mmCIF file of C-alpha atoms and ligand atoms in Angstrom:
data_model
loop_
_atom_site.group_PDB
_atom_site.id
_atom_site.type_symbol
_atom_site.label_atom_id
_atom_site.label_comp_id
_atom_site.label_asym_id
_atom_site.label_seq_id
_atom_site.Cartn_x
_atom_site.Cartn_y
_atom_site.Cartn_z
ATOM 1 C CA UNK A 91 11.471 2.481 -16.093
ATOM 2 C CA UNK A 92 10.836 -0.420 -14.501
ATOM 3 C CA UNK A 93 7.502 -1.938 -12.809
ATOM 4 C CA UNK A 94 6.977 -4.548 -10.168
ATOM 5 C CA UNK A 95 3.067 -5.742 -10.437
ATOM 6 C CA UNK A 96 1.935 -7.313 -7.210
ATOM 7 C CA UNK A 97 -0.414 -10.220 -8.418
ATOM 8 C CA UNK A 98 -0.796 -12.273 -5.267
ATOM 9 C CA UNK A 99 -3.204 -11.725 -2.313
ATOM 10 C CA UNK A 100 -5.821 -14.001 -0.573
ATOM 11 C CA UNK A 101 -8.533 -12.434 -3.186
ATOM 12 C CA UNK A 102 -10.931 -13.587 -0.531
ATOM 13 C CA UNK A 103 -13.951 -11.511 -1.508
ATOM 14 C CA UNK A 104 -13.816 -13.353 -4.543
ATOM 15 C CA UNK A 105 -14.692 -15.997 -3.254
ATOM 16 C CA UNK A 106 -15.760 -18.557 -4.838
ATOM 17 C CA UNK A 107 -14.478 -17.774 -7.843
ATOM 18 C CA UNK A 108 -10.788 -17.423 -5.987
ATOM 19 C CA UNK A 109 -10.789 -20.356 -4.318
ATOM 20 C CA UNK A 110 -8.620 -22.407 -7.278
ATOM 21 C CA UNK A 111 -7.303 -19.710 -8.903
ATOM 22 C CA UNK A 112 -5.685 -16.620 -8.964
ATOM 23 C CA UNK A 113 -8.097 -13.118 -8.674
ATOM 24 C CA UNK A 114 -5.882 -11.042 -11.118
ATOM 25 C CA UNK A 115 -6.303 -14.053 -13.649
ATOM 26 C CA UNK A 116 -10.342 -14.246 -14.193
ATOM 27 C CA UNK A 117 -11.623 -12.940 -16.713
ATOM 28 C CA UNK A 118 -12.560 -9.180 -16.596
ATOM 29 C CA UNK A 119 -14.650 -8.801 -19.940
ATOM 30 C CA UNK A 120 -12.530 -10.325 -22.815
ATOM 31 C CA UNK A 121 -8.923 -10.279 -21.095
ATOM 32 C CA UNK A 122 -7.608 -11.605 -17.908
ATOM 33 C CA UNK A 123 -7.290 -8.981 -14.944
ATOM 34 C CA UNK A 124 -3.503 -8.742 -15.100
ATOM 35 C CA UNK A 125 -3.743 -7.712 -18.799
ATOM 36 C CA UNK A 126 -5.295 -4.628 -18.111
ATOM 37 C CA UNK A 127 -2.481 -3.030 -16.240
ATOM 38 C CA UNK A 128 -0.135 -4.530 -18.274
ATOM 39 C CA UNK A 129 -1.102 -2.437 -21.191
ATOM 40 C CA UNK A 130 -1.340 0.738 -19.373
ATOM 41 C CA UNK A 131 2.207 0.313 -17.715
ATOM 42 C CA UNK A 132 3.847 -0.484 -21.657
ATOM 43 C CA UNK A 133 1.889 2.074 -23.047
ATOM 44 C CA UNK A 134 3.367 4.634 -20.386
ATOM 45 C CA UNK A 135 6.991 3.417 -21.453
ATOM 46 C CA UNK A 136 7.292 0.424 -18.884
ATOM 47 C CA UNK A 137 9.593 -2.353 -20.843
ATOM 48 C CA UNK A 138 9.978 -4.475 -18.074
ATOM 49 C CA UNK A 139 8.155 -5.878 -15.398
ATOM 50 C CA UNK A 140 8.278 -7.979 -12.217
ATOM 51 C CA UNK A 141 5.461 -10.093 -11.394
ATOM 52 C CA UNK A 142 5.103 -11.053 -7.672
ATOM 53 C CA UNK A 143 2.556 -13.901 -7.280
ATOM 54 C CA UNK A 144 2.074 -16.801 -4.861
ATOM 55 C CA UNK A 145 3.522 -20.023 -5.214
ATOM 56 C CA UNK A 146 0.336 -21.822 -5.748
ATOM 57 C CA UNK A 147 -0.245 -19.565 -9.248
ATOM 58 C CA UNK A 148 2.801 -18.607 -10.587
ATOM 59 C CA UNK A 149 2.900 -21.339 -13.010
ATOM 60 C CA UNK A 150 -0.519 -20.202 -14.421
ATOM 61 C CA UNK A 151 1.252 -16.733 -14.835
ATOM 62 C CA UNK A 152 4.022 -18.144 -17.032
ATOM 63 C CA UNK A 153 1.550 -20.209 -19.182
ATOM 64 C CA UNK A 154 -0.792 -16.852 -19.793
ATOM 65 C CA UNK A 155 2.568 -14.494 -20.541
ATOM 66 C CA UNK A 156 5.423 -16.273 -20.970
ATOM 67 C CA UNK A 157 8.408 -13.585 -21.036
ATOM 68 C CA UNK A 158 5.892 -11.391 -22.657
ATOM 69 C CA UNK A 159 5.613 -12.550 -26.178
ATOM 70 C CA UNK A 160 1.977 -10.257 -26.393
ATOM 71 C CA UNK A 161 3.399 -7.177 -25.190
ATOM 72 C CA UNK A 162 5.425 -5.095 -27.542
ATOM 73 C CA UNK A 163 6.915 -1.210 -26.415
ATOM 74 C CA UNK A 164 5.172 1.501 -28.033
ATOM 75 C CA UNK A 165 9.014 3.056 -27.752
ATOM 76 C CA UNK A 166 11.675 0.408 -28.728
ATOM 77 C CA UNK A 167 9.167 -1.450 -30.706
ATOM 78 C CA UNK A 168 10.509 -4.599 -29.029
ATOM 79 C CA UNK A 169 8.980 -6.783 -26.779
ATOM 80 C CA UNK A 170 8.044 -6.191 -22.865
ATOM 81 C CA UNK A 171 9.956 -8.692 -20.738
ATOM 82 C CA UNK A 172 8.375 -10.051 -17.993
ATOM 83 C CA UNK A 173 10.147 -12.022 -14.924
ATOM 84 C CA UNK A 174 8.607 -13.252 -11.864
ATOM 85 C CA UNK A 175 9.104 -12.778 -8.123
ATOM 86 C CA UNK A 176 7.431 -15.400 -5.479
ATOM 87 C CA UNK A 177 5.935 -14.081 -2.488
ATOM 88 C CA UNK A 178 5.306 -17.248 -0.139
ATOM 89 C CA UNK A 179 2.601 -15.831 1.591
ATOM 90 C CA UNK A 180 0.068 -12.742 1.090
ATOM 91 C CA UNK A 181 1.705 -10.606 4.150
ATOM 92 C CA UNK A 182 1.336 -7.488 2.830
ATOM 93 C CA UNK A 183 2.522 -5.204 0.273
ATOM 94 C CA UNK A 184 5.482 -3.658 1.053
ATOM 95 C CA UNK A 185 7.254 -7.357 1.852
ATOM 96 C CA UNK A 186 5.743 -7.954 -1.544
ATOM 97 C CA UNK A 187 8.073 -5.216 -3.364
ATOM 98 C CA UNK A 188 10.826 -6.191 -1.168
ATOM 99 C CA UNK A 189 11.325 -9.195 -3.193
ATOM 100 C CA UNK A 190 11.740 -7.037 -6.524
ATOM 101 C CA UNK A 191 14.759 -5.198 -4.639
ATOM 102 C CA UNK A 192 17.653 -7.139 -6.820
ATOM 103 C CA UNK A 193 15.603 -7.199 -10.097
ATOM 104 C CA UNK A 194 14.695 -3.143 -9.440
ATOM 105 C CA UNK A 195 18.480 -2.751 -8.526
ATOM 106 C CA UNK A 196 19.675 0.813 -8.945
ATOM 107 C CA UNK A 197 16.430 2.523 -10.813
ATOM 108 C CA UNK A 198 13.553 3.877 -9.896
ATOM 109 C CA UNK A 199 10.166 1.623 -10.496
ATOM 110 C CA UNK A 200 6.347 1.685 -10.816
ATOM 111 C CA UNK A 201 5.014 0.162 -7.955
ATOM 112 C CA UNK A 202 1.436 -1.668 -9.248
ATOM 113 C CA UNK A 203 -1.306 -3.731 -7.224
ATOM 114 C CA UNK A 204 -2.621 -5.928 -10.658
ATOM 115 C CA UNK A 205 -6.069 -5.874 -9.300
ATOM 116 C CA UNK A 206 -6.507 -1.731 -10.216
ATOM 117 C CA UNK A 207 -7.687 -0.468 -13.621
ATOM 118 C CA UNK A 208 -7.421 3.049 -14.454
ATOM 119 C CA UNK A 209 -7.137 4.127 -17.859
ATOM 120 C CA UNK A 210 -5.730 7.546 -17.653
ATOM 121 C CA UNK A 211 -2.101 7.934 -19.686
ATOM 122 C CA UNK A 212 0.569 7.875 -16.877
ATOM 123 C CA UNK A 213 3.612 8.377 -19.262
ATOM 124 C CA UNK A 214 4.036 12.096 -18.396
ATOM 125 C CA UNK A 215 4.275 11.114 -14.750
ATOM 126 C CA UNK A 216 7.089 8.796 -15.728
ATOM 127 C CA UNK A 217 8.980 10.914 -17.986
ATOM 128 C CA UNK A 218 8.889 13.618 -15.561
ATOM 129 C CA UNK A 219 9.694 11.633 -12.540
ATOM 130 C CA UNK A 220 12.495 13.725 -10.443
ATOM 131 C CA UNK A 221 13.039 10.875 -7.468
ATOM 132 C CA UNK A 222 10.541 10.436 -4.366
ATOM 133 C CA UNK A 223 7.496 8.978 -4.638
ATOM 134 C CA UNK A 224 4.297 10.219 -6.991
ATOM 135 C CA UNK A 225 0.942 8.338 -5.621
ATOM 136 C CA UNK A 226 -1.800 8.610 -7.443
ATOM 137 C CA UNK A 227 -5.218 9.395 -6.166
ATOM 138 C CA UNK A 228 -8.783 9.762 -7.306
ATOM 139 C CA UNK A 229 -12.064 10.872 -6.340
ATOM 140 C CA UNK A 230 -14.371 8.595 -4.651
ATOM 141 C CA UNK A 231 -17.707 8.527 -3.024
ATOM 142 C CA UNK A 232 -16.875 6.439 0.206
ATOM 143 C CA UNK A 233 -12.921 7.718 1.402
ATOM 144 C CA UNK A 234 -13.275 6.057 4.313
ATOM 145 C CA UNK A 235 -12.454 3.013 3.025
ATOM 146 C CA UNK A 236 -9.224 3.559 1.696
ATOM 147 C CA UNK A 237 -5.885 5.836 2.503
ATOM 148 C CA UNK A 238 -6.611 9.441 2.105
ATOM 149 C CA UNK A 239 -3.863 12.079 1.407
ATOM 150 C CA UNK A 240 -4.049 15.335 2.389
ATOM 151 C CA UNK A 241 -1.667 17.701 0.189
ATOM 152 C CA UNK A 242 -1.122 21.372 -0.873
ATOM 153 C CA UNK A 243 -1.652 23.200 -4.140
ATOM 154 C CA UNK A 244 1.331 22.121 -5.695
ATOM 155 C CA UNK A 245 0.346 18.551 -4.900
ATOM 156 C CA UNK A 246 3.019 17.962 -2.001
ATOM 157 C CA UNK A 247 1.751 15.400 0.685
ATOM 158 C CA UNK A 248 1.567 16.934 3.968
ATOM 159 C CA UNK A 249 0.035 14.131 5.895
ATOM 160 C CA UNK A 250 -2.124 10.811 5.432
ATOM 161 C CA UNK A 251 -4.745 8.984 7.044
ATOM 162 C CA UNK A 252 -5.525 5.118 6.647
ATOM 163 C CA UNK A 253 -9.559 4.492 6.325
ATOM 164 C CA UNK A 254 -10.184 8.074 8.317
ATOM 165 C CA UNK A 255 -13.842 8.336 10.542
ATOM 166 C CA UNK A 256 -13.611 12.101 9.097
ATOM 167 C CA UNK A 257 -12.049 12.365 5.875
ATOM 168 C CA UNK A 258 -10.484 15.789 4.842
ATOM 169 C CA UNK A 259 -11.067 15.326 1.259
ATOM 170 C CA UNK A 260 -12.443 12.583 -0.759
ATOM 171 C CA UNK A 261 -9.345 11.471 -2.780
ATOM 172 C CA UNK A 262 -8.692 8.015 -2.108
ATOM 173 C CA UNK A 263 -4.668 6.507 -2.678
ATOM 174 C CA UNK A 264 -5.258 3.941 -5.657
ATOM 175 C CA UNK A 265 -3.012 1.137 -6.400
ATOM 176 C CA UNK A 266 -0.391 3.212 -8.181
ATOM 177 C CA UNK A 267 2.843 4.816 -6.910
ATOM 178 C CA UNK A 268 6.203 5.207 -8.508
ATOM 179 C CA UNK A 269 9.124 5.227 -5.978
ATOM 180 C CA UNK A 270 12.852 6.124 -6.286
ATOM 181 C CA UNK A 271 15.555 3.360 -4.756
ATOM 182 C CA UNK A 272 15.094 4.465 -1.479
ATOM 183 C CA UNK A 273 12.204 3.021 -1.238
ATOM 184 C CA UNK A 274 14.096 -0.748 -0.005
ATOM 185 C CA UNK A 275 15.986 1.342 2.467
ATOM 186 C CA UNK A 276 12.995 2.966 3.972
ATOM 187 C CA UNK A 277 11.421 -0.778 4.411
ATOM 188 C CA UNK A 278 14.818 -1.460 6.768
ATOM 189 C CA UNK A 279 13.706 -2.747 10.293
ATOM 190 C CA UNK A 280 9.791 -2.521 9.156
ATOM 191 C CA UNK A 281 7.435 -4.762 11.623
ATOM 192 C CA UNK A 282 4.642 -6.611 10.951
ATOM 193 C CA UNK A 283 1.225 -3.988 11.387
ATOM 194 C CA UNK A 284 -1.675 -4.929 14.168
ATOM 195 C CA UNK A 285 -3.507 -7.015 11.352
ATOM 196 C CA UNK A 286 0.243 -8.946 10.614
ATOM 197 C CA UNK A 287 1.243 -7.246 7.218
ATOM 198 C CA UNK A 288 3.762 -5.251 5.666
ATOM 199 C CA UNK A 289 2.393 -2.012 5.291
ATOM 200 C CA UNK A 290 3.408 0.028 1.842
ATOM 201 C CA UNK A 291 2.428 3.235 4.510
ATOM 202 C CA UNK A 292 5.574 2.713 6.261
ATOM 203 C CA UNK A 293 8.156 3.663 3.554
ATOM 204 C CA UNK A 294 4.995 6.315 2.222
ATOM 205 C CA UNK A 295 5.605 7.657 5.724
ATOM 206 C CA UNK A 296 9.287 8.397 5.846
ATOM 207 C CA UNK A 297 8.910 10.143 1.944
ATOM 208 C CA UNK A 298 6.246 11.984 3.484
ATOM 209 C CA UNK A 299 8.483 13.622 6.545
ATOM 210 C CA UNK A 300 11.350 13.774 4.113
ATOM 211 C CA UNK A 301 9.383 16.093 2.101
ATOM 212 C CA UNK A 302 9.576 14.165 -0.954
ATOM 213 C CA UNK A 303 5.946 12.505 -1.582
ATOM 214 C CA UNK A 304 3.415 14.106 -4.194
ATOM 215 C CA UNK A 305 0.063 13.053 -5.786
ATOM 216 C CA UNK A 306 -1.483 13.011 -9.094
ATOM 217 C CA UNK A 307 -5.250 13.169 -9.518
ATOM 218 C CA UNK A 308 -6.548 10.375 -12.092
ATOM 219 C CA UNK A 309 -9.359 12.359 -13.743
ATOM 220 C CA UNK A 310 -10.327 8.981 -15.836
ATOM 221 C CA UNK A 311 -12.618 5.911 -14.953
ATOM 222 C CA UNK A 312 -10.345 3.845 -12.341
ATOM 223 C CA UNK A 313 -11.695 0.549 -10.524
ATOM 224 C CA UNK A 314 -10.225 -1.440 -7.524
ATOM 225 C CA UNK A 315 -11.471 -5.087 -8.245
ATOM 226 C CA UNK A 316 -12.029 -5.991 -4.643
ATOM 227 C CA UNK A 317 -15.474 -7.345 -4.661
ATOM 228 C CA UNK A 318 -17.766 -9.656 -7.119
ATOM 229 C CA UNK A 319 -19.654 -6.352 -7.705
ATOM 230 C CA UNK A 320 -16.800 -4.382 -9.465
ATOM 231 C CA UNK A 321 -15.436 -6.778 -11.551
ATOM 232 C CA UNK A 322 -18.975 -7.059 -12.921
ATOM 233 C CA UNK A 323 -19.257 -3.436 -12.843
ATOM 234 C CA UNK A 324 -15.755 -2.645 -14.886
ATOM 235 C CA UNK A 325 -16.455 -6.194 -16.985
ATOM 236 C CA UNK A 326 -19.688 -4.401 -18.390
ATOM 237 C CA UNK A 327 -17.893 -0.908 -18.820
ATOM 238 C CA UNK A 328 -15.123 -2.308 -20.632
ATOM 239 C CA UNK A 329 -17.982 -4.560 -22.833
ATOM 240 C CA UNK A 330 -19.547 -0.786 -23.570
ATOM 241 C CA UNK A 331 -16.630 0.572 -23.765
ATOM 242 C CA UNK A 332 -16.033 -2.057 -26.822
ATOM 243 C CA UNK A 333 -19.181 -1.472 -28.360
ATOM 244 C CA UNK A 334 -18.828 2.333 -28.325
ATOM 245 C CA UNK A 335 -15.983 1.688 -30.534
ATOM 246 C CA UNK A 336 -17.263 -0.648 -33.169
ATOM 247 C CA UNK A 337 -20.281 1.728 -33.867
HETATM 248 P P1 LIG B 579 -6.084 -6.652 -1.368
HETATM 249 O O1 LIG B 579 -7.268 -6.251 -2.203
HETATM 250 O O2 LIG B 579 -5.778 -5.839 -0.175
HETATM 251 O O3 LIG B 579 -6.232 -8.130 -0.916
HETATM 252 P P2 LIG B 579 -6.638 -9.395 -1.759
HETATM 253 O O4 LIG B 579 -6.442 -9.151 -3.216
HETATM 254 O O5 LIG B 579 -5.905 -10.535 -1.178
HETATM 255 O O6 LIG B 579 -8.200 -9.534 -1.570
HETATM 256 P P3 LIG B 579 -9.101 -9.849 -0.257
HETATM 257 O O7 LIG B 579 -9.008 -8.617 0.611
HETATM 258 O O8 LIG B 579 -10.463 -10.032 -0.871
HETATM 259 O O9 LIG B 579 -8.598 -11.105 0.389
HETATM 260 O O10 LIG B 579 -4.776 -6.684 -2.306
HETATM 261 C C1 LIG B 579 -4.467 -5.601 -3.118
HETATM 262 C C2 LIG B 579 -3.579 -6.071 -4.240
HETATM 263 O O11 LIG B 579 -2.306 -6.465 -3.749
HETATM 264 C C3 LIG B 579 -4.074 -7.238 -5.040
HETATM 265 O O12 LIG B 579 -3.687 -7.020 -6.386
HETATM 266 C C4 LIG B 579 -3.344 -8.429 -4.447
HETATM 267 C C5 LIG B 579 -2.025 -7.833 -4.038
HETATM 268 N N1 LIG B 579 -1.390 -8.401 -2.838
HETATM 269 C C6 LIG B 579 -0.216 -9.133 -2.978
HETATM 270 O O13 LIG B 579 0.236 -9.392 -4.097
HETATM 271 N N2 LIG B 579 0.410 -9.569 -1.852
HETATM 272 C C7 LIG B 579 -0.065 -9.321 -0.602
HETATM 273 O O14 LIG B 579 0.565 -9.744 0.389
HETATM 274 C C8 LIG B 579 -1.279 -8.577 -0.481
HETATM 275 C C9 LIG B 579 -1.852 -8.281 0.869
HETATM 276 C C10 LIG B 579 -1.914 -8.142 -1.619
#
């Protein structure tokens, strides 16, 4: 399958450390951001992968991974290729993926915000992937800052709530969806929201009413790198992590 990483944004609570470069390219322990998901997408069969970034760091993009020499597939034993997709400016996500409509042409695709970690194995999900969409979810302490999806036992979405005053469960929507080809067709006629982006709800939405929307729980660690505080928080769990290993 396919995967289209979103690696632009304003990365404004980075700031400073955003202000001349791109977040998903700073360092998170030993490896740029972007490298992280990277690995987790080829590991779960991914072979090739869009990168949407802004114009102002896409060269720095091509200098850190070329057509993506590093990367080799666990299942063809070749290398990952990676192409790139411009978004001109950071208006949301779903106008984001638009732009990987040609390159994504009739498959299905991973749909990946480069500034999420998670480090469960997704390659079952893949595999098994029947058409939809599959979002992924995981437990948090605070769902009222994020998208929270409300589902039955067999893990179809019946409804979902953005950043909801009285959260019905405390799964929180990560960064991490795979979405059949309707996906560009259910973007069709899509306005700008109240705070002027492209909402990846609005296709969510229409799989939702079709019936055809279901969620995986990540039971592993997972981090959003939003602030200064987790990307020093998943820096020094991935330093641990590393030192676990060597002992
Ligand atoms: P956000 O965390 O919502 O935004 P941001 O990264 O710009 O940070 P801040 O809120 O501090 O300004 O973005 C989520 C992910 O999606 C992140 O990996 C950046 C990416 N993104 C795009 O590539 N294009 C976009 O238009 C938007 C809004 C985000």
């Amino acid at each position: 399958m396919k995967a289209v990483i979103l690696a632009g944004g304003n990365g404004t609570r980075l700031h400073p450390l955003t202000l001349v470069t791109n977040k998903h390219l700073l360092a998170l322990y030993d490896k740029p951001i972007i490298y992280y998901g990277i690995e987790k997408l080829v590991e779960a069969g991914v072979d090739k992968i869009m990168i949407v970034t802004s114009p102002w760091h896409i060269d720095n993009f091509v200098k850190l991974l070329g057509s993506g020499t590093n990367f080799i597939s666990p299942l063809t034993g070749k290398q990952v290729q990676i192409v790139y997709g411009i978004q001109n400016e950071p208006n949301g996500l779903a106008y984001g993926l638009c732009i990987a409509k040609e390159y994504v042409g009739d498959d299905n695709c991973v749909f990946y915000l480069g500034d999420n970690i998670f480090e469960d194995n997704i390659t079952e999900h893949i595999k098994n992937f029947k058409g939809g969409t599959t979002l992924f979810v995981k437990q948090v302490s605070d769902p009222g800052r994020f998208g929270v999806a409300n589902f039955d036992k067999q893990g179809n979405i019946i409804s979902m709530e953005e950043k909801p005053k009285k959260p019905k469960s405390n799964l929180a929507v990560t960064g991490i969806y795979i979405f059949d080809n309707t996906v560009f067709d259910k973007m069709n006629g899509q306005k700008p929201s109240k705070r002027g982006e492209y909402e990846i709800m609005y296709p969510i939405k229409k799989y939702i009413a079709e019936g055809k929307a279901k969620v995986v729980t990540l039971k592993k660690k997972y981090f959003d790198i939003g602030t200064i505080d987790t990307l020093f928080e998943a820096s020094l769990y991935m330093k641990n992590k590393n030192d676990n290993r060597k002992k």
